[in-house]
CSV table of C-alpha atoms and ligand atoms in Angstrom, one decimal:
chain,number,residue,atom,x,y,z
A,13,MET,CA,10.9,-46.8,1.9
A,14,ASN,CA,7.6,-46.5,-0.1
A,15,GLU,CA,7.3,-46.8,-3.8
A,16,PRO,CA,8.7,-43.8,-5.8
A,17,LEU,CA,6.2,-41.3,-7.0
A,18,LYS,CA,6.5,-41.1,-10.8
A,19,ILE,CA,6.3,-37.6,-12.2
A,20,ALA,CA,5.8,-36.5,-15.8
A,21,VAL,CA,6.8,-32.9,-16.6
A,22,ALA,CA,5.1,-31.3,-19.5
A,23,GLY,CA,7.0,-28.2,-20.5
A,24,LEU,CA,10.7,-27.7,-19.9
A,25,GLY,CA,11.0,-23.9,-20.2
A,26,THR,CA,11.8,-21.5,-17.4
A,27,VAL,CA,9.7,-23.2,-14.8
A,28,GLY,CA,9.9,-26.8,-16.1
A,29,ALA,CA,13.7,-26.8,-16.3
A,30,GLY,CA,13.9,-25.1,-12.9
A,31,THR,CA,11.5,-27.8,-11.4
A,32,VAL,CA,13.6,-30.7,-12.8
A,33,GLN,CA,16.8,-29.1,-11.4
A,34,LEU,CA,15.2,-28.6,-8.0
A,35,LEU,CA,13.9,-32.1,-7.8
A,36,GLN,CA,17.4,-33.5,-8.6
A,37,ARG,CA,19.3,-31.2,-6.3
A,38,GLN,CA,16.9,-31.6,-3.4
A,39,ALA,CA,16.2,-35.3,-3.9
A,40,ASP,CA,17.3,-36.6,-0.5
A,41,HIS,CA,15.6,-33.8,1.5
A,42,LEU,CA,12.3,-34.2,-0.5
A,43,THR,CA,12.3,-38.0,-0.2
A,44,LEU,CA,12.4,-37.6,3.6
A,45,ARG,CA,9.6,-35.0,3.6
A,46,ALA,CA,7.5,-37.0,1.2
A,47,GLY,CA,8.2,-40.4,2.6
A,48,ARG,CA,9.1,-41.6,-0.8
A,49,PRO,CA,11.4,-40.7,-3.7
A,50,LEU,CA,10.1,-38.2,-6.3
A,51,VAL,CA,11.3,-39.4,-9.7
A,52,VAL,CA,11.0,-37.6,-13.0
A,53,ALA,CA,10.0,-40.5,-15.2
A,54,ALA,CA,8.8,-38.7,-18.3
A,55,VAL,CA,9.2,-35.3,-19.9
A,56,SER,CA,7.9,-33.4,-22.9
A,57,ALA,CA,8.7,-30.1,-24.7
A,58,ARG,CA,8.9,-29.0,-28.3
A,59,ASP,CA,12.7,-29.3,-28.8
A,60,LYS,CA,14.2,-32.5,-27.7
A,61,ASN,CA,17.8,-31.3,-28.3
A,62,ARG,CA,17.7,-28.2,-26.1
A,63,ASP,CA,19.9,-28.3,-23.0
A,64,ARG,CA,17.6,-28.0,-20.0
A,65,GLY,CA,20.4,-27.7,-17.4
A,66,ALA,CA,19.5,-31.1,-15.9
A,67,ASP,CA,20.2,-34.8,-16.6
A,68,LEU,CA,17.1,-36.1,-18.3
A,69,SER,CA,18.6,-39.3,-19.6
A,70,ALA,CA,16.5,-41.5,-17.2
A,71,ALA,CA,13.2,-39.9,-18.3
A,72,ARG,CA,11.1,-41.0,-21.2
A,73,TRP,CA,10.8,-38.3,-23.8
A,74,TYR,CA,7.5,-37.5,-25.4
A,75,ASP,CA,7.1,-35.3,-28.4
A,76,ASP,CA,3.4,-35.3,-27.7
A,77,ALA,CA,2.6,-33.9,-24.2
A,78,VAL,CA,-0.9,-35.2,-24.3
A,79,ALA,CA,0.4,-38.7,-24.8
A,80,LEU,CA,2.7,-38.1,-21.8
A,81,ALA,CA,-0.4,-37.1,-19.7
A,82,ALA,CA,-2.0,-40.5,-20.5
A,83,ASP,CA,1.1,-42.6,-19.8
A,84,PRO,CA,-0.2,-45.4,-17.5
A,85,ASP,CA,3.1,-45.6,-15.6
A,86,ILE,CA,2.8,-42.0,-14.4
A,87,ASP,CA,1.3,-40.9,-11.0
A,88,ILE,CA,1.5,-37.1,-11.3
A,89,VAL,CA,1.5,-34.8,-14.3
A,90,VAL,CA,3.2,-31.4,-13.9
A,91,GLU,CA,1.8,-29.0,-16.5
A,92,LEU,CA,4.3,-26.2,-17.2
A,93,ILE,CA,3.4,-25.4,-20.8
A,94,GLY,CA,1.0,-22.5,-20.1
A,95,GLY,CA,-1.9,-20.9,-21.9
A,96,SER,CA,-5.6,-21.0,-21.0
A,97,ASP,CA,-6.4,-23.3,-23.9
A,98,GLY,CA,-4.3,-25.4,-26.3
A,99,ALA,CA,-1.7,-27.9,-25.2
A,100,GLY,CA,-1.5,-26.9,-21.6
A,101,ARG,CA,-5.3,-27.4,-21.1
A,102,GLN,CA,-5.3,-30.6,-23.0
A,103,VAL,CA,-2.5,-32.0,-20.9
A,104,VAL,CA,-4.4,-31.2,-17.7
A,105,GLU,CA,-7.7,-32.5,-18.9
A,106,THR,CA,-6.1,-35.7,-20.2
A,107,ALA,CA,-4.2,-36.3,-16.9
A,108,LEU,CA,-7.4,-35.9,-14.9
A,109,ALA,CA,-9.4,-38.1,-17.3
A,110,HIS,CA,-6.8,-40.8,-16.6
A,111,LYS,CA,-7.1,-40.2,-12.8
A,112,LYS,CA,-3.7,-38.7,-12.4
A,113,HIS,CA,-2.8,-36.0,-9.9
A,114,VAL,CA,-2.0,-32.7,-11.6
A,115,VAL,CA,0.3,-29.9,-10.5
A,116,THR,CA,0.3,-26.8,-12.6
A,117,ALA,CA,1.7,-23.2,-12.6
A,118,ASN,CA,-0.8,-22.1,-15.2
A,119,LYS,CA,-2.7,-19.1,-13.9
A,120,ALA,CA,-4.4,-18.4,-17.2
A,121,LEU,CA,-5.8,-21.9,-17.2
A,122,MET,CA,-6.9,-21.9,-13.6
A,123,ALA,CA,-8.4,-18.4,-13.9
A,124,GLU,CA,-10.4,-19.4,-17.0
A,125,HIS,CA,-11.3,-23.0,-16.2
A,126,GLY,CA,-10.4,-23.5,-12.6
A,127,THR,CA,-13.8,-24.4,-11.2
A,128,ALA,CA,-14.5,-27.0,-14.0
A,129,LEU,CA,-11.1,-28.5,-13.6
A,130,ALA,CA,-11.5,-28.7,-9.8
A,131,GLU,CA,-14.8,-30.6,-10.5
A,132,GLU,CA,-13.0,-33.0,-12.8
A,133,ALA,CA,-10.3,-33.6,-10.3
A,134,GLU,CA,-12.7,-34.3,-7.5
A,135,ALA,CA,-14.7,-36.6,-9.7
A,136,ALA,CA,-11.5,-38.5,-10.5
A,137,GLY,CA,-10.5,-38.6,-6.9
A,138,VAL,CA,-7.1,-36.9,-7.6
A,139,SER,CA,-5.4,-33.7,-6.6
A,140,LEU,CA,-5.3,-30.5,-8.7
A,141,ALA,CA,-2.6,-28.3,-7.1
A,142,PHE,CA,-1.6,-24.8,-8.4
A,143,GLU,CA,0.5,-23.1,-5.7
A,144,ALA,CA,2.9,-21.9,-8.4
A,145,ALA,CA,0.2,-20.2,-10.4
A,146,VAL,CA,-0.1,-17.3,-7.9
A,147,ALA,CA,2.8,-15.1,-6.8
A,148,GLY,CA,5.5,-17.7,-7.8
A,149,GLY,CA,7.5,-18.7,-4.7
A,150,ILE,CA,5.1,-17.2,-2.2
A,151,PRO,CA,3.0,-20.0,-0.6
A,152,ILE,CA,-0.2,-18.0,-0.6
A,153,ILE,CA,-2.6,-20.7,-1.8
A,154,LYS,CA,-1.7,-23.0,1.0
A,155,THR,CA,-1.8,-20.1,3.4
A,156,LEU,CA,-5.3,-19.1,2.5
A,157,ARG,CA,-6.6,-22.6,2.1
A,158,GLU,CA,-5.1,-24.2,5.1
A,159,GLY,CA,-3.1,-21.9,7.3
A,160,LEU,CA,-5.9,-19.3,7.7
A,161,VAL,CA,-8.8,-21.8,7.6
A,162,GLY,CA,-9.9,-20.6,11.1
A,163,ASN,CA,-10.7,-17.2,9.7
A,164,ARG,CA,-13.3,-15.4,7.7
A,165,LEU,CA,-11.3,-13.2,5.4
A,166,GLY,CA,-12.3,-9.7,4.8
A,167,ARG,CA,-9.8,-8.7,2.2
A,168,VAL,CA,-6.9,-10.3,0.2
A,169,TYR,CA,-4.7,-8.0,-1.8
A,170,GLY,CA,-1.3,-7.7,-3.1
A,171,ILE,CA,1.4,-6.9,-5.7
A,172,LEU,CA,0.8,-9.9,-8.0
A,173,ASN,CA,3.0,-9.0,-11.0
A,174,GLY,CA,6.7,-8.5,-10.7
A,175,THR,CA,7.1,-6.8,-14.2
A,176,THR,CA,4.8,-3.9,-13.3
A,177,ASN,CA,6.3,-3.5,-9.9
A,178,TYR,CA,9.8,-3.4,-11.4
A,179,ILE,CA,8.6,-0.7,-13.9
A,180,LEU,CA,6.9,1.4,-11.3
A,181,THR,CA,9.9,1.1,-8.9
A,182,THR,CA,12.4,2.0,-11.6
A,183,MET,CA,10.3,5.0,-12.8
A,184,ARG,CA,10.3,6.3,-9.2
A,185,GLU,CA,14.0,5.7,-8.6
A,186,SER,CA,15.3,6.8,-11.9
A,187,GLY,CA,12.9,9.6,-12.6
A,188,ARG,CA,12.2,8.2,-16.1
A,189,GLU,CA,9.0,7.8,-18.0
A,190,PHE,CA,7.0,4.6,-18.5
A,191,ALA,CA,7.9,3.9,-22.2
A,192,GLU,CA,11.6,4.2,-21.5
A,193,VAL,CA,11.6,2.0,-18.5
A,194,LEU,CA,9.4,-0.6,-20.2
A,195,ALA,CA,11.9,-0.8,-23.1
A,196,GLU,CA,14.8,-1.3,-20.7
A,197,ALA,CA,12.8,-4.0,-18.8
A,198,GLN,CA,12.3,-5.8,-22.1
A,199,LYS,CA,16.0,-5.7,-22.9
A,200,LEU,CA,16.8,-7.1,-19.4
A,201,GLY,CA,14.3,-9.9,-19.9
A,202,TYR,CA,12.0,-8.6,-17.1
A,203,ALA,CA,9.2,-7.9,-19.6
A,204,GLU,CA,8.0,-9.9,-22.5
A,205,ALA,CA,8.3,-8.6,-26.1
A,206,ASP,CA,4.5,-8.4,-26.0
A,207,PRO,CA,4.2,-6.9,-22.6
A,208,GLY,CA,0.4,-6.3,-22.6
A,209,PHE,CA,-0.4,-9.3,-20.4
A,210,ASP,CA,1.7,-7.8,-17.6
A,211,ILE,CA,1.3,-4.1,-18.0
A,212,ASP,CA,-2.4,-4.1,-18.8
A,213,GLY,CA,-3.1,-6.0,-15.6
A,214,VAL,CA,-4.3,-9.3,-17.2
A,215,ASP,CA,-1.7,-11.5,-15.4
A,216,ALA,CA,-2.5,-9.9,-12.1
A,217,ALA,CA,-6.3,-10.4,-12.8
A,218,HIS,CA,-5.7,-14.1,-13.4
A,219,LYS,CA,-4.0,-14.4,-10.0
A,220,LEU,CA,-6.5,-12.3,-8.2
A,221,ALA,CA,-9.4,-14.4,-9.6
A,222,ILE,CA,-7.7,-17.5,-8.2
A,223,LEU,CA,-7.0,-15.9,-4.9
A,224,ALA,CA,-10.6,-14.7,-4.5
A,225,SER,CA,-11.8,-18.2,-5.2
A,226,VAL,CA,-9.6,-19.8,-2.6
A,227,GLY,CA,-10.0,-17.0,-0.1
A,228,PHE,CA,-13.7,-16.5,-0.3
A,229,GLY,CA,-15.0,-19.9,-1.4
A,230,ARG,CA,-16.6,-18.8,-4.6
A,231,PRO,CA,-16.2,-20.1,-8.2
A,232,VAL,CA,-13.4,-18.5,-10.1
A,233,ASP,CA,-14.8,-15.4,-11.9
A,234,LEU,CA,-12.2,-13.8,-14.1
A,235,ALA,CA,-14.8,-11.8,-16.0
A,236,GLY,CA,-15.8,-10.2,-12.6
A,237,VAL,CA,-12.3,-8.7,-12.1
A,238,TYR,CA,-12.2,-5.0,-13.0
A,239,THR,CA,-8.8,-4.6,-14.7
A,240,GLU,CA,-6.7,-1.5,-15.4
A,241,GLY,CA,-3.0,-1.5,-16.1
A,242,ILE,CA,-0.1,0.9,-15.6
A,243,ARG,CA,0.3,2.4,-19.1
A,244,HIS,CA,-1.2,5.8,-18.0
A,245,VAL,CA,0.9,6.2,-14.9
A,246,SER,CA,3.4,9.0,-15.6
A,247,ARG,CA,6.5,10.2,-13.8
A,248,LEU,CA,4.6,13.3,-12.8
A,249,ASP,CA,2.1,11.1,-10.9
A,250,ILE,CA,4.8,9.2,-9.2
A,251,ASP,CA,6.4,12.5,-8.1
A,252,PHE,CA,3.1,13.8,-6.8
A,253,ALA,CA,2.5,10.5,-5.0
A,254,GLU,CA,5.8,10.9,-3.2
A,255,GLU,CA,4.9,14.4,-2.2
A,256,LEU,CA,1.6,13.3,-0.8
A,257,GLY,CA,3.2,10.4,1.2
A,258,TYR,CA,2.2,7.6,-1.1
A,259,ARG,CA,3.7,5.0,-3.4
A,260,ILE,CA,2.0,3.9,-6.6
A,261,LYS,CA,1.6,0.1,-6.9
A,262,LEU,CA,-0.4,-2.1,-9.2
A,263,LEU,CA,-2.5,-4.0,-6.8
A,264,GLY,CA,-5.0,-6.8,-7.0
A,265,ILE,CA,-7.7,-6.4,-4.4
A,266,ALA,CA,-10.5,-8.8,-3.4
A,267,ARG,CA,-12.7,-7.4,-0.7
A,268,LEU,CA,-15.9,-8.7,0.9
A,269,THR,CA,-18.4,-6.0,1.6
A,270,ASP,CA,-22.1,-6.0,2.7
A,271,GLU,CA,-23.0,-5.7,-1.0
A,272,GLY,CA,-20.8,-8.6,-2.2
A,273,LEU,CA,-17.3,-9.3,-3.5
A,274,GLU,CA,-15.2,-6.6,-5.0
A,275,GLN,CA,-12.4,-7.8,-7.4
A,276,ARG,CA,-10.2,-5.3,-9.0
A,277,VAL,CA,-6.7,-4.8,-10.4
A,278,HIS,CA,-5.5,-1.2,-10.9
A,279,PRO,CA,-2.8,1.2,-9.9
A,280,CYS,CA,-3.2,2.4,-6.3
A,281,MET,CA,-1.6,5.0,-4.2
A,282,VAL,CA,-0.7,3.3,-0.9
A,283,PRO,CA,0.6,5.2,2.2
A,284,ARG,CA,4.4,4.9,2.2
A,285,ALA,CA,4.4,3.5,5.8
A,286,THR,CA,2.4,0.4,4.8
A,287,PRO,CA,4.3,-2.9,4.4
A,288,ILE,CA,3.2,-3.2,0.7
A,289,ALA,CA,4.6,0.2,-0.2
A,290,ALA,CA,8.1,-1.1,0.7
A,291,VAL,CA,7.8,-4.1,-1.7
A,292,GLU,CA,10.0,-3.0,-4.6
A,293,GLY,CA,11.4,-4.3,-7.9
A,294,VAL,CA,10.3,-7.7,-9.1
A,295,TYR,CA,9.1,-8.7,-5.7
A,296,ASN,CA,5.5,-9.7,-5.0
A,297,ALA,CA,3.6,-9.5,-1.7
A,298,VAL,CA,0.2,-10.7,-0.6
A,299,VAL,CA,-1.7,-9.5,2.4
A,300,ALA,CA,-4.7,-11.4,3.9
A,301,GLU,CA,-6.9,-10.0,6.6
A,302,GLY,CA,-8.7,-12.5,8.7
A,303,ASP,CA,-11.2,-11.9,11.5
A,304,PHE,CA,-9.2,-13.9,14.1
A,305,VAL,CA,-5.7,-13.6,12.9
A,306,GLY,CA,-5.7,-10.0,11.8
A,307,ARG,CA,-3.2,-9.1,9.0
A,308,VAL,CA,-0.8,-11.6,7.5
A,309,VAL,CA,1.8,-10.4,5.0
A,310,LEU,CA,3.8,-12.6,2.7
A,311,GLU,CA,6.6,-11.2,0.5
A,312,GLY,CA,8.9,-12.9,-1.9
A,313,ARG,CA,9.8,-13.6,-5.5
A,314,GLY,CA,6.7,-13.8,-7.6
A,315,ALA,CA,8.3,-15.4,-10.7
A,316,GLY,CA,11.5,-17.0,-12.0
A,317,ALA,CA,12.7,-20.6,-12.5
A,318,PHE,CA,13.6,-21.5,-8.9
A,319,PRO,CA,11.0,-19.6,-6.9
A,320,THR,CA,8.3,-21.0,-9.0
A,321,ALA,CA,9.9,-24.5,-8.9
A,322,SER,CA,9.8,-24.1,-5.1
A,323,ALA,CA,6.0,-23.8,-5.2
A,324,VAL,CA,5.7,-26.8,-7.6
A,325,ALA,CA,7.8,-28.9,-5.3
A,326,ALA,CA,5.6,-28.1,-2.3
A,327,ASP,CA,2.6,-29.4,-4.2
A,328,LEU,CA,4.4,-32.5,-5.3
A,329,VAL,CA,5.4,-33.3,-1.7
A,330,ASP,CA,1.9,-32.8,-0.5
A,331,ILE,CA,0.6,-35.3,-3.0
A,332,ALA,CA,3.4,-37.7,-2.5
A,333,ALA,CA,2.8,-37.7,1.3
A,334,GLY,CA,-0.9,-38.4,0.7
A,335,ARG,CA,-2.1,-34.9,1.8
A,336,ARG,CA,-5.3,-34.4,-0.2
A,337,VAL,CA,-7.3,-31.2,-0.1
A,338,PHE,CA,-10.0,-29.9,-2.4
A,339,PRO,CA,-8.4,-27.6,-5.0
A,340,PHE,CA,-10.2,-24.5,-3.7
A,341,GLY,CA,-10.4,-25.7,-0.1
A,342,ILE,CA,-14.0,-26.9,-0.2
A,343,PRO,CA,-15.8,-29.1,-2.7
A,344,ALA,CA,-16.3,-27.3,-6.0
A,345,ALA,CA,-20.1,-27.9,-5.7
A,346,GLU,CA,-20.0,-25.9,-2.4
A,347,LEU,CA,-18.3,-22.8,-3.9
A,348,ARG,CA,-20.9,-20.0,-3.2
A,349,ASP,CA,-21.7,-17.6,-5.9
A,350,ILE,CA,-21.2,-14.4,-3.9
A,351,PRO,CA,-22.5,-11.5,-6.1
A,352,GLY,CA,-19.8,-9.3,-7.6
A,353,VAL,CA,-19.9,-5.6,-7.0
A,354,ALA,CA,-19.5,-3.5,-10.2
A,355,ILE,CA,-16.6,-1.0,-10.1
A,356,GLU,CA,-19.1,1.9,-10.4
A,357,ARG,CA,-20.4,1.0,-6.9
A,358,HIS,CA,-16.9,0.7,-5.3
A,359,GLN,CA,-15.9,3.4,-2.9
A,360,SER,CA,-12.5,4.9,-2.8
A,361,ALA,CA,-10.5,8.0,-2.2
A,362,TYR,CA,-9.0,9.4,-5.4
A,363,TYR,CA,-6.0,11.2,-6.7
A,364,ILE,CA,-6.8,13.4,-9.7
A,365,ARG,CA,-4.3,15.2,-11.8
A,366,LEU,CA,-5.4,17.8,-14.3
A,367,MET,CA,-3.5,19.9,-16.8
A,368,VAL,CA,-5.2,23.2,-16.8
A,369,VAL,CA,-4.7,26.7,-18.3
A,370,ASP,CA,-3.3,28.9,-15.6
A,371,GLN,CA,-6.0,31.5,-15.5
A,372,PRO,CA,-8.5,32.8,-12.9
A,373,GLY,CA,-11.7,30.8,-12.3
A,374,VAL,CA,-10.4,27.4,-13.4
A,375,ILE,CA,-10.2,26.0,-9.9
A,376,ALA,CA,-13.7,27.3,-9.1
A,377,ASP,CA,-15.0,25.5,-12.2
A,378,VAL,CA,-13.3,22.2,-11.1
A,379,ALA,CA,-14.6,22.6,-7.6
A,380,ALA,CA,-18.1,23.2,-8.9
A,381,ALA,CA,-18.0,20.0,-11.0
A,382,LEU,CA,-16.9,18.0,-7.9
A,383,ARG,CA,-19.6,19.7,-5.7
A,384,ASP,CA,-22.3,18.8,-8.2
A,385,GLU,CA,-21.5,15.1,-7.7
A,386,ASP,CA,-21.1,15.4,-3.9
A,387,VAL,CA,-17.4,14.7,-4.2
A,388,SER,CA,-15.6,16.1,-1.2
A,389,MET,CA,-12.0,17.4,-1.8
A,390,GLU,CA,-9.3,16.6,0.7
A,391,SER,CA,-6.4,18.5,-0.6
A,392,MET,CA,-5.2,20.4,-3.6
A,393,ILE,CA,-1.7,21.2,-5.0
A,394,GLN,CA,-1.1,23.7,-7.8
A,395,ARG,CA,2.6,23.8,-8.8
A,396,GLY,CA,4.2,26.8,-10.4
A,397,ARG,CA,2.7,29.8,-12.1
A,398,ALA,CA,2.6,30.2,-15.9
A,399,PRO,CA,-0.2,32.6,-16.7
A,400,GLY,CA,-2.1,31.5,-19.8
A,401,GLU,CA,-0.1,28.2,-20.0
A,402,ALA,CA,-0.6,24.6,-18.9
A,403,VAL,CA,0.1,23.8,-15.3
A,404,PRO,CA,-0.7,20.6,-13.4
A,405,VAL,CA,-3.3,20.7,-10.6
A,406,VAL,CA,-3.5,17.8,-8.3
A,407,LEU,CA,-6.3,17.1,-5.9
A,408,THR,CA,-7.3,14.3,-3.6
A,409,THR,CA,-10.8,13.4,-2.4
A,410,HIS,CA,-12.4,11.8,0.6
A,411,LEU,CA,-14.2,8.5,0.2
A,412,THR,CA,-16.4,8.7,-3.0
A,413,VAL,CA,-18.5,6.3,-5.0
A,414,GLU,CA,-16.7,5.6,-8.3
A,415,ALA,CA,-19.8,6.4,-10.4
A,416,ALA,CA,-20.0,9.9,-8.9
A,417,MET,CA,-16.2,10.4,-9.4
A,418,ARG,CA,-16.5,9.4,-13.1
A,419,ARG,CA,-19.4,11.8,-13.7
A,420,ALA,CA,-17.4,14.6,-12.1
A,421,LEU,CA,-14.4,13.8,-14.2
A,422,SER,CA,-16.5,13.9,-17.4
A,423,ALA,CA,-17.7,17.3,-16.5
A,424,ILE,CA,-14.2,18.5,-15.7
A,425,GLU,CA,-12.8,17.1,-18.9
A,426,ALA,CA,-15.5,19.1,-20.8
A,427,LEU,CA,-14.2,22.4,-19.4
A,428,ASP,CA,-12.3,24.5,-22.0
A,429,THR,CA,-9.6,25.2,-19.6
A,430,VAL,CA,-8.8,21.5,-19.0
A,431,LEU,CA,-6.3,20.5,-21.6
A,432,GLU,CA,-5.9,16.7,-21.2
A,433,PRO,CA,-8.1,13.9,-20.0
A,434,PRO,CA,-7.9,13.9,-16.2
A,435,ARG,CA,-5.6,11.3,-14.7
A,436,MET,CA,-7.2,9.3,-11.8
A,437,ILE,CA,-5.6,6.9,-9.4
A,438,ARG,CA,-7.4,5.3,-6.5
A,439,ILE,CA,-6.0,5.8,-3.0
A,440,GLU,CA,-6.1,2.8,-0.7
A,441,ASP,CA,-5.6,3.4,3.0
A,442,PHE,CA,-4.5,0.0,4.3
B,6,LIG,N1,8.2,-18.0,-15.9
B,6,LIG,C1,7.8,-17.7,-14.6
B,6,LIG,O1,8.5,-17.1,-13.8
B,6,LIG,C2,6.4,-18.2,-14.2
B,6,LIG,C3,6.0,-18.0,-12.8
B,6,LIG,C4,4.8,-18.5,-12.4
B,6,LIG,C5,4.0,-19.3,-13.3
B,6,LIG,N2,4.5,-19.5,-14.5
B,6,LIG,C6,3.6,-20.3,-15.4
B,6,LIG,O2,4.3,-21.5,-15.7
B,6,LIG,C7,4.0,-21.9,-17.0
B,6,LIG,C8,5.2,-22.1,-17.8
B,6,LIG,O3,5.9,-20.9,-17.9
B,6,LIG,P1,7.4,-20.7,-18.4
B,6,LIG,O4,7.8,-19.3,-18.2
B,6,LIG,O5,8.2,-21.8,-17.9
B,6,LIG,O6,7.2,-20.9,-20.0
B,6,LIG,P2,8.3,-21.2,-21.1
B,6,LIG,O7,9.6,-20.8,-20.6
B,6,LIG,O8,7.8,-20.5,-22.4
B,6,LIG,O9,8.2,-22.8,-21.3
B,6,LIG,C9,7.1,-23.4,-21.9
B,6,LIG,C10,7.6,-24.8,-22.2
B,6,LIG,O10,6.5,-25.5,-22.8
B,6,LIG,C11,7.0,-26.3,-23.9
B,6,LIG,N3,5.9,-26.4,-24.9
B,6,LIG,C12,5.2,-25.4,-25.5
B,6,LIG,N4,4.2,-26.0,-26.3
B,6,LIG,C13,4.3,-27.3,-26.1
B,6,LIG,C14,3.6,-28.4,-26.6
B,6,LIG,N5,2.6,-28.3,-27.4
B,6,LIG,N6,4.0,-29.7,-26.1
B,6,LIG,C15,5.0,-29.8,-25.3
B,6,LIG,N7,5.7,-28.8,-24.7
B,6,LIG,C16,5.3,-27.6,-25.2
B,6,LIG,C17,8.1,-25.5,-24.5
B,6,LIG,O11,9.0,-26.3,-25.2
B,6,LIG,P3,10.4,-25.8,-25.8
B,6,LIG,O12,11.3,-25.4,-24.6
B,6,LIG,O13,11.0,-27.0,-26.5
B,6,LIG,O14,10.1,-24.7,-26.7
B,6,LIG,C18,8.8,-25.0,-23.1
B,6,LIG,O15,9.7,-25.9,-22.7
B,6,LIG,C19,3.0,-20.9,-17.6
B,6,LIG,O16,1.7,-21.3,-17.3
B,6,LIG,C20,3.3,-19.7,-16.8
B,6,LIG,O17,2.2,-18.8,-16.6
B,6,LIG,C21,5.6,-19.0,-15.0
């Protein structure tokens, strides 16, 4: 048997503790797969006395995670602290500077600094692996980087955030409004006390930026991801979506067009018959479309201690077995700067919901505003009659350039008979 691989785990929270538990429980199986034992030789967290659900007596304890990352006896540093800057970043940079392999679940760090870190890892001749950073237990990084290497990808998209998928699923199933379901999700521990990261789409944007880099061979460009969350999705929209044959999902979409690369995170209406529409609750799913393979769909748990630990373990075994790949599949210097396409130039079909005064001529004014911007309407629903009062009017459009849609909506919002800002959700026909 080969020498054990000595692992240092920085951060023993949800993922860190789950990883240590997995490594202990699956030790024999992993040793066979890796060709050598994987040993947790050092750990660090803030509170030494907290029970981590695993026997850590054989591991050296470090109060200072950065010192752990520099420990000369360690082969791989697993960074599970988090945050795009601060201790997590310092741990990763210190480990790379000391020519140690790094495994991380830190999507914020990889989305903000991934390209530079990949360069540092390559210069040091070590691995930088981050399977756990995107969609938890779903092995999407390896799939894009290795499994689908024979393809040119046209589109990669998915449900990349379990919290928002849980909220949207529960709103639909229970008929309750966003704020109420969010409060319940917080009580159940599915949403953070400060939920902005999830519900405003930031977490999904981090993951999409990483996926786009691996999938399309370009530097990570978080700033180029158009990001919109789910706060404005109402129960009314969910009901109308059902009626029109759609489900509302927060999707991250990266798509290569003749103009460049689109990267966007926003609520979408997807046809109920598509695989992604059936992915409910906290589950994630990622779809990749390749020119030779066609469509590949992966679904699974996108977060949680054990699913995420499963992804960390896969990276550890690759490194232990000597399987080295460039972090983004190709040398960082070869990542091509594909131009991004601004959201105003994206094309989509749209769902628009208006609250209008129920009186003659309103629909004609709305139709005129759409006509003036060359927006072609596909369908319209007006529910109930309440002369002189507010009623919802829903319309869907054919494929339209976003800038034209936005101009039309500004004109519609300016009408006296339109009582609230129009609600707009893009429709994706996968
Ligand atoms: N949770 C998930 O399901 C999930 C899924 C995918 C990816 N991730 C990513 O995995 C990473 C960890 O997430 P998590 O949910 O496990 O976080 P967490 O539960 O908050 O755990 C963070 C850990 O880091 C430790 N820590 C914080 N500051 C430290 C410092 N300066 N030095 C040493 N240790 C420090 C904490 O110590 P104490 O325990 O002593 O406070 C804790 O053990 C993040 O990058 C996250 O985005 C998480």
